[in-house]
XYZ file of C-alpha atoms in Angstrom:
697
model
C 0.019 0.019 0.007
C 1.188 3.505 -0.686
C 2.888 5.591 2.002
C 0.140 7.692 3.589
C 2.212 10.015 5.745
C 0.987 13.559 5.246
C -2.128 12.250 3.468
C -5.126 14.635 3.618
C -7.874 13.773 6.012
C -10.475 13.194 3.371
C -8.406 10.436 1.808
C -7.848 8.774 5.167
C -11.609 8.823 5.591
C -11.954 6.568 2.550
C -9.760 3.921 4.075
C -11.331 4.210 7.579
C -14.946 3.923 6.315
C -14.912 0.124 6.524
C -13.922 -0.042 10.214
C -16.324 2.718 11.194
C -19.303 1.027 9.593
C -18.357 -2.278 11.108
C -18.394 -0.723 14.563
C -21.801 0.848 13.922
C -23.213 -2.457 12.676
C -21.820 -4.313 15.707
C -23.277 -1.794 18.141
C -26.805 -2.609 16.962
C -26.388 -6.330 17.890
C -26.378 -7.296 21.561
C -24.321 -10.071 23.031
C -24.892 -12.115 26.178
C -22.709 -11.742 29.276
C -19.199 -12.947 28.558
C -15.621 -12.892 29.828
C -15.169 -9.104 29.609
C -17.886 -8.771 32.274
C -16.029 -11.168 34.509
C -12.731 -9.334 34.075
C -14.473 -6.013 34.825
C -16.041 -7.429 37.942
C -12.713 -8.556 39.390
C -11.225 -5.174 38.619
C -14.055 -2.959 39.878
C -14.877 -4.839 43.066
C -11.309 -5.157 44.350
C -10.375 -1.536 45.052
C -6.888 -0.875 46.318
C -6.322 1.036 49.540
C -9.764 0.822 51.089
C -12.212 -1.717 52.520
C -15.738 -2.227 51.150
C -18.903 -1.378 53.054
C -21.394 -4.131 53.718
C -23.568 -2.922 50.841
C -20.605 -2.874 48.438
C -19.452 -6.264 49.760
C -22.901 -7.797 48.997
C -22.916 -6.269 45.488
C -19.431 -7.765 44.840
C -20.373 -11.220 46.127
C -23.704 -11.242 44.262
C -21.999 -10.212 41.012
C -19.255 -12.832 41.454
C -21.875 -15.491 42.167
C -23.919 -14.748 39.016
C -20.825 -14.503 36.784
C -19.224 -17.571 38.291
C -15.996 -15.751 39.105
C -14.433 -18.416 41.352
C -15.877 -18.805 44.868
C -17.284 -15.739 46.605
C -14.690 -14.650 49.156
C -14.515 -11.924 51.835
C -11.584 -9.967 53.122
C -10.178 -11.226 56.432
C -12.163 -8.649 58.339
C -15.396 -9.104 56.332
C -17.032 -11.736 58.559
C -15.994 -9.818 61.671
C -17.948 -6.811 60.349
C -20.983 -9.065 59.657
C -20.946 -10.581 63.153
C -20.386 -7.157 64.741
C -23.480 -5.715 63.014
C -25.662 -8.788 63.748
C -24.786 -8.759 67.475
C -24.604 -4.963 67.963
C -27.707 -3.293 69.425
C -27.220 0.156 67.746
C -27.189 -1.355 64.193
C -29.753 0.134 61.803
C -32.226 -2.015 59.817
C -30.238 -1.230 56.655
C -27.004 -2.501 58.184
C -28.738 -5.642 59.447
C -30.264 -6.199 55.972
C -26.920 -6.074 54.140
C -25.121 -8.037 56.896
C -27.677 -10.836 56.370
C -27.280 -10.508 52.606
C -23.474 -10.990 52.894
C -23.897 -13.810 55.445
C -26.196 -15.659 53.053
C -23.456 -15.696 50.401
C -20.367 -16.140 52.536
C -21.792 -18.260 55.452
C -20.032 -16.298 58.191
C -22.304 -17.661 60.893
C -25.150 -20.116 61.403
C -25.689 -19.664 65.131
C -29.368 -19.563 65.957
C -28.823 -17.144 68.826
C -27.306 -14.552 66.474
C -30.312 -14.812 64.134
C -32.784 -14.562 67.069
C -31.163 -11.342 68.218
C -31.311 -9.895 64.693
C -34.923 -11.005 64.215
C -36.074 -9.369 67.451
C -34.477 -6.076 66.517
C -35.972 -6.177 62.987
C -39.449 -6.843 64.389
C -39.086 -3.914 66.748
C -37.945 -1.668 63.894
C -40.884 -2.943 61.700
C -43.437 -1.781 64.326
C -41.986 1.753 64.085
C -41.587 1.788 60.259
C -43.100 4.710 58.442
C -41.364 4.874 55.109
C -41.064 2.384 52.212
C -37.324 1.915 52.762
C -37.980 1.108 56.442
C -40.387 -1.644 55.410
C -37.986 -2.840 52.740
C -35.011 -3.340 55.073
C -36.986 -4.841 57.956
C -39.123 -7.238 55.894
C -36.195 -8.107 53.661
C -34.050 -8.880 56.709
C -36.684 -11.202 58.170
C -36.939 -13.045 54.851
C -33.174 -13.565 54.847
C -33.298 -14.897 58.392
C -36.034 -17.361 57.414
C -33.867 -18.572 54.463
C -30.683 -18.935 56.553
C -32.198 -20.238 59.816
C -35.689 -21.663 59.278
C -36.116 -22.486 62.998
C -36.065 -18.825 64.065
C -39.474 -17.219 64.631
C -39.901 -14.465 61.977
C -43.684 -14.373 61.906
C -45.231 -10.939 61.510
C -47.659 -9.721 64.128
C -49.808 -7.916 61.556
C -48.815 -9.059 58.105
C -52.038 -7.844 56.520
C -51.726 -4.413 58.061
C -48.096 -4.128 56.919
C -49.083 -5.216 53.393
C -51.839 -2.582 53.260
C -49.558 0.154 54.642
C -47.140 -0.436 51.801
C -49.973 -0.761 49.255
C -51.334 2.629 50.444
C -48.212 4.261 49.011
C -49.007 3.039 45.489
C -50.245 5.496 42.812
C -52.778 5.122 40.016
C -50.014 4.874 37.358
C -48.282 1.916 39.055
C -45.531 3.976 40.676
C -44.964 4.232 44.439
C -44.171 6.906 46.987
C -41.314 6.557 49.473
C -43.564 7.694 52.340
C -46.888 9.261 53.275
C -45.167 12.594 53.762
C -43.424 12.460 50.383
C -45.772 13.437 47.539
C -43.386 12.444 44.710
C -43.974 9.192 42.902
C -41.046 7.052 41.808
C -40.573 4.132 39.412
C -37.563 2.968 41.387
C -39.720 2.948 44.499
C -42.223 0.732 42.665
C -39.505 -1.950 42.251
C -38.569 -1.693 45.936
C -42.231 -1.967 46.928
C -42.837 -5.056 44.797
C -39.804 -6.787 46.322
C -40.991 -5.874 49.847
C -44.552 -7.092 49.247
C -43.134 -10.341 47.895
C -41.259 -10.701 51.203
C -44.416 -10.280 53.247
C -46.196 -12.976 51.158
C -43.199 -15.271 51.665
C -43.300 -14.738 55.434
C -47.105 -14.940 55.895
C -48.635 -16.459 52.821
C -51.894 -17.480 54.548
C -52.779 -13.994 55.745
C -52.536 -12.297 52.313
C -55.728 -12.813 50.294
C -55.685 -13.500 46.537
C -57.551 -10.205 45.990
C -54.719 -8.245 47.561
C -52.169 -10.069 45.360
C -54.385 -9.450 42.309
C -54.479 -5.714 43.117
C -50.682 -5.572 43.092
C -50.697 -7.473 39.789
C -52.852 -4.720 38.332
C -50.360 -2.145 39.623
C -47.606 -4.007 37.811
C -49.526 -3.864 34.542
C -50.072 -0.109 34.945
C -46.384 0.317 35.700
C -45.449 -1.484 32.489
C -47.877 0.720 30.521
C -45.496 3.642 31.221
C -42.334 1.779 30.049
C -40.287 3.706 27.484
C -39.035 2.335 24.160
C -36.349 2.939 21.576
C -36.917 2.444 17.870
C -34.889 -0.776 17.840
C -37.240 -2.515 20.274
C -35.263 -1.794 23.440
C -37.428 -1.100 26.491
C -36.393 0.611 29.740
C -37.807 2.394 32.801
C -36.894 5.919 33.904
C -38.159 8.462 36.417
C -40.664 11.018 35.100
C -39.214 13.759 37.281
C -35.459 13.782 36.691
C -34.884 16.762 38.981
C -36.024 14.750 41.978
C -33.554 14.125 44.796
C -34.358 10.398 44.506
C -33.491 10.188 40.798
C -31.243 7.221 40.065
C -31.091 6.885 36.270
C -32.548 4.398 33.743
C -30.174 1.532 34.632
C -30.859 1.571 38.389
C -34.595 2.192 37.850
C -34.980 -0.612 35.255
C -33.001 -2.990 37.451
C -35.172 -2.223 40.493
C -38.346 -2.926 38.535
C -37.023 -6.190 37.127
C -35.884 -7.386 40.558
C -39.228 -6.425 42.119
C -41.181 -8.084 39.267
C -39.111 -11.290 39.537
C -39.532 -11.411 43.330
C -43.295 -10.821 43.255
C -43.849 -13.222 40.380
C -42.067 -16.003 42.304
C -44.575 -15.873 45.159
C -47.772 -14.868 43.261
C -50.333 -17.610 42.840
C -50.983 -16.617 39.207
C -48.541 -15.943 36.467
C -48.086 -12.265 35.748
C -48.723 -11.660 32.083
C -45.939 -9.412 30.726
C -45.484 -9.446 26.946
C -42.429 -11.421 25.869
C -41.244 -8.588 23.567
C -41.139 -6.230 26.553
C -38.998 -8.613 28.634
C -36.765 -9.209 25.608
C -36.536 -5.399 25.115
C -35.477 -4.993 28.774
C -32.808 -7.652 28.343
C -31.546 -5.814 25.224
C -31.375 -2.589 27.214
C -29.147 -4.155 29.886
C -26.913 -5.979 27.384
C -26.624 -2.971 25.041
C -24.805 -1.109 27.784
C -21.870 -3.411 27.244
C -19.428 -3.559 30.121
C -20.131 -0.703 32.619
C -17.167 1.122 34.096
C -18.748 1.615 37.539
C -19.134 -1.163 40.130
C -22.681 -0.048 41.080
C -23.794 -0.015 37.403
C -22.257 -3.474 36.846
C -24.195 -4.802 39.835
C -27.440 -3.357 38.614
C -26.901 -4.882 35.166
C -25.866 -8.387 36.261
C -28.428 -8.639 39.082
C -31.272 -7.657 36.723
C -30.117 -10.119 34.030
C -29.913 -12.896 36.609
C -33.486 -12.228 37.674
C -34.610 -12.296 34.039
C -32.929 -15.675 33.475
C -33.706 -17.560 36.673
C -37.371 -16.812 37.225
C -39.551 -19.210 35.211
C -42.765 -17.457 36.381
C -42.096 -14.840 33.706
C -40.786 -15.410 30.200
C -37.045 -15.920 29.903
C -35.540 -13.830 27.053
C -33.532 -15.590 24.388
C -30.738 -13.493 22.789
C -29.711 -13.833 19.197
C -26.107 -12.816 18.632
C -23.635 -12.991 15.789
C -19.831 -13.415 16.257
C -19.364 -11.231 13.153
C -21.631 -8.891 11.291
C -19.216 -8.536 8.376
C -19.040 -11.490 6.005
C -16.414 -11.759 3.263
C -17.394 -13.301 -0.076
C -13.746 -13.538 -1.016
C -12.847 -15.502 2.140
C -16.130 -17.499 1.892
C -17.116 -16.683 5.434
C -19.964 -18.629 7.006
C -22.981 -16.940 8.522
C -22.896 -17.999 12.194
C -25.595 -17.232 14.720
C -25.848 -18.156 18.400
C -29.039 -18.233 20.483
C -28.549 -18.198 24.272
C -30.024 -16.775 27.430
C -28.893 -13.374 28.690
C -26.161 -14.943 30.789
C -24.882 -17.122 27.916
C -26.515 -20.432 28.847
C -27.689 -22.766 26.133
C -31.155 -22.337 24.693
C -33.834 -25.018 24.659
C -34.237 -27.021 21.426
C -35.265 -24.760 18.591
C -35.073 -24.055 14.881
C -33.572 -20.862 13.496
C -34.786 -19.638 10.168
C -33.449 -16.971 7.903
C -36.708 -15.498 6.640
C -35.500 -12.605 4.518
C -32.406 -10.831 3.334
C -33.202 -7.216 2.472
C -30.865 -4.998 0.511
C -30.351 -1.507 1.898
C -31.507 0.232 -1.266
C -34.497 -2.130 -1.764
C -35.819 -2.753 1.731
C -39.092 -4.355 0.644
C -37.744 -7.053 -1.638
C -35.959 -10.153 -0.210
C -33.081 -11.480 -2.336
C -33.518 -15.044 -1.044
C -36.268 -17.462 0.026
C -36.698 -18.588 3.596
C -33.948 -20.979 4.714
C -33.319 -22.977 7.901
C -29.880 -22.695 9.440
C -27.940 -25.822 10.361
C -27.258 -26.433 14.058
C -23.764 -27.278 15.204
C -24.337 -28.944 18.583
C -20.586 -28.955 19.484
C -19.982 -25.276 18.872
C -23.470 -24.177 19.834
C -23.848 -22.198 16.565
C -26.496 -22.121 13.844
C -24.804 -21.560 10.496
C -25.386 -21.103 6.820
C -22.489 -22.863 5.070
C -22.439 -20.801 1.852
C -24.087 -17.475 1.196
C -26.643 -17.709 -1.643
C -25.581 -16.501 -5.085
C -28.146 -13.666 -4.918
C -26.160 -12.081 -2.068
C -23.386 -9.901 -3.474
C -21.141 -7.270 -1.973
C -23.244 -4.658 -0.196
C -25.231 -3.764 2.904
C -28.118 -5.986 3.943
C -30.640 -6.561 6.707
C -30.951 -10.232 7.624
C -34.307 -11.238 9.188
C -34.177 -14.201 11.568
C -36.974 -16.025 13.406
C -36.564 -18.367 16.398
C -39.004 -21.291 16.509
C -39.180 -23.329 19.717
C -39.638 -27.026 19.113
C -41.469 -27.760 22.370
C -44.870 -25.976 22.584
C -44.512 -25.756 26.408
C -41.330 -23.668 25.995
C -43.330 -20.972 24.232
C -44.891 -20.117 27.598
C -41.447 -19.943 29.338
C -39.238 -18.196 26.770
C -39.484 -14.915 24.878
C -38.096 -14.962 21.365
C -39.234 -11.579 20.059
C -40.690 -12.593 16.734
C -38.696 -11.622 13.643
C -35.250 -10.190 14.461
C -33.608 -7.718 12.041
C -29.792 -7.703 12.062
C -27.743 -5.386 9.815
C -24.940 -7.301 8.056
C -22.180 -6.101 5.678
C -21.089 -8.439 2.934
C -17.619 -7.466 1.763
C -15.295 -8.715 -0.890
C -12.282 -7.960 -3.101
C -13.470 -5.829 -5.978
C -11.879 -6.512 -9.334
C -10.332 -3.498 -11.135
C -10.064 -3.954 -14.864
C -9.430 -2.056 -18.131
C -7.768 0.881 -16.387
C -6.581 3.323 -18.995
C -5.315 6.931 -18.870
C -4.972 8.921 -22.119
C -4.252 12.394 -23.433
C -6.764 13.464 -26.124
C -6.663 16.159 -28.744
C -9.290 18.689 -27.949
C -10.637 19.216 -31.477
C -11.158 15.718 -32.735
C -10.947 13.765 -29.492
C -8.363 11.435 -30.960
C -5.894 9.751 -28.657
C -2.551 11.426 -28.551
C -0.975 9.316 -25.776
C -2.506 6.315 -24.003
C -1.163 4.096 -21.265
C -2.632 1.116 -19.417
C -2.751 1.088 -15.614
C -2.628 -1.672 -13.065
C -4.561 -0.277 -10.097
C -3.687 -3.258 -7.973
C -0.313 -1.703 -7.320
C 1.758 1.460 -7.823
C 2.172 2.929 -11.311
C 4.743 5.333 -12.564
C 3.547 6.617 -15.946
C 4.715 9.896 -17.482
C 2.415 12.081 -19.627
C 2.586 15.532 -21.162
C -0.206 17.822 -22.393
C -1.008 21.412 -23.132
C -4.027 23.573 -22.369
C -5.677 22.578 -25.691
C -5.793 18.857 -24.811
C -7.756 16.641 -22.494
C -6.947 13.971 -19.931
C -9.161 10.894 -19.690
C -9.114 8.282 -16.930
C -11.360 5.157 -17.142
C -11.624 1.842 -15.408
C -14.179 -0.869 -14.587
C -15.097 -2.407 -11.208
C -16.807 -5.773 -10.668
C -17.743 -7.775 -7.564
C -16.645 -11.351 -6.782
C -19.973 -12.417 -8.350
C -18.920 -10.686 -11.602
C -21.469 -7.852 -11.431
C -20.735 -4.215 -11.969
C -19.894 -2.399 -8.753
C -20.323 1.250 -7.740
C -18.136 2.328 -4.772
C -19.038 5.108 -2.423
C -16.016 7.248 -3.383
C -13.794 7.496 -6.469
C -11.393 10.427 -6.875
C -8.529 11.617 -9.033
C -6.087 13.995 -7.381
C -3.602 16.276 -9.180
C -0.893 17.815 -7.017
C 1.290 20.578 -8.444
C 4.919 20.905 -7.561
C 4.023 24.013 -5.544
C 1.779 21.794 -3.348
C -1.473 23.169 -4.852
C -3.979 20.321 -5.107
C -7.059 19.634 -7.260
C -9.505 16.779 -6.610
C -12.022 15.524 -9.188
C -14.829 12.917 -8.723
C -14.633 10.022 -11.162
C -18.127 9.562 -12.553
C -20.008 6.363 -13.396
C -21.269 6.094 -16.922
C -23.012 2.769 -16.302
C -20.486 0.568 -18.038
C -17.363 2.036 -16.560
C -15.984 4.812 -14.431
C -14.701 7.690 -16.488
C -13.341 11.193 -15.932
C -12.411 13.663 -18.689
C -10.527 16.817 -17.792
C -10.666 19.637 -20.416
C -7.584 21.672 -19.599
C -8.830 24.621 -21.641
C -11.787 25.037 -19.310
C -9.646 24.412 -16.212
C -6.812 26.842 -16.716
C -8.348 29.310 -14.233
C -8.995 26.574 -11.675
C -5.377 25.471 -12.150
C -4.315 29.173 -11.600
C -2.379 29.046 -14.853
C 0.305 26.931 -13.186
C 2.401 25.008 -15.707
C 4.748 22.228 -14.684
C 4.604 18.783 -13.111
C 1.440 17.421 -11.539
C 1.468 14.189 -9.498
C -1.493 11.923 -10.209
C -3.251 9.755 -7.572
C -6.391 7.573 -7.795
C -8.487 6.786 -4.735
C -11.404 4.303 -4.657
C -13.051 3.178 -1.461
C -16.199 1.798 0.145
C -17.136 0.242 3.479
C -17.650 -3.193 1.879
C -14.694 -2.990 -0.504
C -11.863 -4.997 1.023
C -9.267 -3.640 -1.337
C -9.947 0.104 -1.099
C -6.869 1.850 -2.430
C -5.060 5.150 -2.831
C -2.383 4.716 -5.473
C 0.027 7.166 -7.130
C -0.142 6.454 -10.871
C 2.560 8.787 -12.163
C 2.723 12.433 -13.285
C 1.779 14.717 -16.146
C 3.777 17.706 -17.485
C 1.193 20.385 -18.185
C 1.897 23.379 -20.444
C -0.470 26.290 -19.666
C -0.238 29.885 -20.930
C 0.976 32.606 -18.617
C -1.654 34.110 -16.308
C -3.393 37.308 -17.347
C -3.038 40.377 -15.200
C -6.347 39.845 -13.311
C -6.209 36.068 -13.119
C -6.853 34.448 -9.707
C -3.780 33.681 -7.692
C -3.104 30.307 -6.070
C -4.157 30.075 -2.456
C -1.413 29.955 0.212
C -0.188 26.431 0.831
C -1.259 25.093 4.178
C 1.607 24.612 6.561
C 2.625 21.088 7.385
C 1.221 20.398 10.909
C 4.364 18.436 11.741
C 6.732 21.278 10.821
C 6.401 22.831 14.258
C 8.232 19.826 15.703
C 11.216 20.333 13.408
C 14.538 21.714 14.699
C 14.440 25.495 14.478
C 17.284 27.555 12.985
C 19.582 29.145 15.534
C 18.946 32.844 15.995
C 22.092 35.006 15.812
C 21.668 38.180 17.932
C 23.582 41.281 16.816
C 23.595 44.039 19.428
C 24.116 47.690 18.531
C 27.477 49.099 19.638
C 27.058 51.647 22.487
C 27.311 55.281 21.505
C 30.173 57.454 22.667
C 29.480 59.425 25.861
C 31.158 62.510 27.385
C 33.646 62.113 30.243
C 32.325 61.512 33.723
C 33.734 64.751 35.064
C 31.820 66.790 32.463
C 28.537 65.073 33.418
C 29.095 65.873 37.097
C 29.939 69.484 36.304
C 26.711 69.840 34.325
C 24.785 68.327 37.239
C 26.234 70.927 39.571
C 25.327 73.731 37.164
C 21.704 72.459 37.117
C 21.414 73.356 40.810
C 22.572 76.964 40.345
C 19.051 78.327 39.561
C 17.708 76.880 42.823
C 20.644 78.279 44.774
C 20.071 81.658 43.136
C 16.392 81.499 44.122
C 17.286 80.855 47.808
C 19.841 83.751 47.694
C 17.269 86.083 46.310
C 14.846 85.214 49.110
C 17.592 85.975 51.727
C 18.521 89.325 50.060
C 14.892 90.432 50.046
C 14.587 89.667 53.735
C 11.736 87.164 53.405
C 9.862 86.524 56.666
C 6.500 85.437 58.037
C 5.598 88.634 59.857
C 2.742 89.442 57.457
C 1.350 85.894 57.422
C -2.431 86.236 57.845
C -3.905 85.168 61.187
C -7.547 84.915 60.128
C -8.514 81.325 59.194
C -9.645 81.905 55.575
C -6.694 84.145 54.491
C -4.331 81.846 56.338
C -5.683 78.846 54.371
C -5.151 80.623 51.046
C -1.676 81.649 52.117
C -0.776 78.130 53.058
C -2.160 76.783 49.713
C -0.123 79.342 47.836
C 3.082 78.223 49.551
C 2.231 74.569 48.858
C 1.643 75.420 45.169
C 5.076 77.104 44.988
C 6.578 73.943 46.500
C 4.703 71.776 43.994
C 6.175 73.847 41.123
C 9.676 73.300 42.498
C 8.999 69.566 42.878
C 7.734 69.436 39.323
C 10.892 71.210 38.181
C 12.933 68.453 39.821
C 10.810 65.632 38.288
C 11.241 67.229 34.862
C 14.982 66.850 35.212
C 14.724 63.274 36.508
C 12.013 61.442 34.542
C 9.176 63.542 33.042
C 9.015 64.575 29.399
C 8.224 68.142 28.267
C 4.610 67.539 27.327
C 3.727 65.912 30.628
C 5.478 68.737 32.483
C 3.600 71.429 30.577
C 0.242 69.802 31.372
C 1.077 69.698 35.061
C 2.359 73.318 34.982
C -0.849 74.440 33.426
C -2.974 72.902 36.202
C -0.654 74.256 38.925
C -0.558 77.669 37.316
C -4.342 77.976 37.360
C -4.378 76.882 40.975
C -1.656 79.361 41.946
C -3.395 82.180 40.052
C -6.540 81.643 42.054
C -5.100 81.275 45.554
C -2.370 83.894 44.878
C -4.964 86.444 43.788
C -6.988 85.844 46.962
C -4.028 86.174 49.363
C -2.613 89.192 47.551
C -6.038 90.852 47.649
C -6.112 90.245 51.389
C -2.643 91.709 51.878
C -3.551 94.736 49.735
C -6.698 95.355 51.762
C -4.814 95.017 55.040
C -2.095 97.448 53.856
C -4.780 100.018 52.781
C -6.391 99.902 56.226
C -3.054 100.505 57.915
C -2.257 103.500 55.692
C -5.715 105.017 56.268
C -5.270 104.619 59.990
């Protein structure tokens, strides 16, 4: 392949199209839980430098149990924490609940006395419960004690009243409130409530009437009426008020509802009728997330999927997945499909049929008849050995249908009807009859013609003037021998001054052809004569041999540019040029000017003080004194301001010699002069009036 360093972005896009489309196609197909989930669980639930809380410990153990990651193990201090909570009086119902959860998985203790202490404290907390979470932790803890130590008395004193107290928090749309003082309804709370009600039925089945259970079943149906849906058939739950303090997100909310549904369905006397496509859509939602990067999200995902798989009272979703959604005709790839449960377990006996194959540009017409895929019992795949001849290179939508062999399994498994899967069929496209020629403009006769081999580099040399034309033509065909039209086909001409021109190679039906009339292109070429490098680029997402080949050069003779002809644009700088070694900068400093001797400068400095000395001498010769300084407050103020103004003028005189320029000094003198004129006039007027009074006296 040609060296692509410095290649423009738009040509790189041609080569990258295949991988991008493959990723998009793969993202629309879900896969069951696999080894990446197990690796993520080990990494996320083993944090370095800190110990896990009981809640986090339970989530880790539960996730490991479902994924089969070895044997669930605790840190050395894990069981000590469990025993401390179970025996400690100040422990909250939440701590007791998660301690019992952890104990059920790790078997820290089986002492009856420990469970009796925990049960008595949970019963006491249940009598004071007022919120949904209080009921959830207390009832859930008692159910765990019953599972771990059946001999302990966990009977509820008022199971019916507790059931009705929780039911009173339900809303007309199937959602629940967290408490009687909390007016906000929550979908997440609905899942918690269903799990709690299931616990009450499990503890006191005889006291809960079928009508009460049926009422909760109606609430479940109302809740599923508000489920949200994507266009691809994915279903999920989310809170209606996202600004709520209790908002937890679609993953946590959907997981809570699935866990609550599974728990309630396992104890209900009648099967809860939830459409199979909804359960399958929920499974697709959890699996489409991939591998979460957060331990809490991973627990929500795995726990919900385990509930969907293990509860036979609701339909178990079956997942259709493909190891590859890109099939190569050239390599004769097989179409392989696997049908499993959400956790990757084998499916019941079934038949898998390929009902239709729809081409992307003709979505209503199937290119094949219905076919049944062959089952490989050893590998667990259903496969189509050879793609039908009607399937050529291109983009398709394969339509599968799962048919369960046992009629009884139709009540237990959800298959989802017809399943649409986008598949790309790729192949090596044949490039034939590639020719480049220089034509005479008048008659169109061939002046120079050379054959090209676009499977590799070419190094042809052509010459033409502005009165001639350049023609490039080639044919493309698929592995089936049919004409093929790629997504992109370009010819690029690059002048020796780095000015580039790109032209689209058109499709005439029989072949791809481009004719460049240089007479009409002289302005576009900016009247630049000289050597032009030629490159051909052809690419498509399903074309395995997309290429960008240099094919040679052409010497083009174009007349000189007129006076008002457009000028070539500035050549874009190479983005890598800033990393090159810069040229060393040679600094040349100006030689210092000659200055007078030091003694002369000092003498001039002394002379600059002579005016000030003369001023002081004049004051002494005039006999300056303060005998006539006014004593009245107002005249004294003006006299003082006048003296300050005189001092400011002297200070300005000094600053002028030290740092100020002439213009700044003149501005300051103007302001001080106006000030001195005002205060001087007032004090002199006062002195004149005083002198006149003395003379008249």
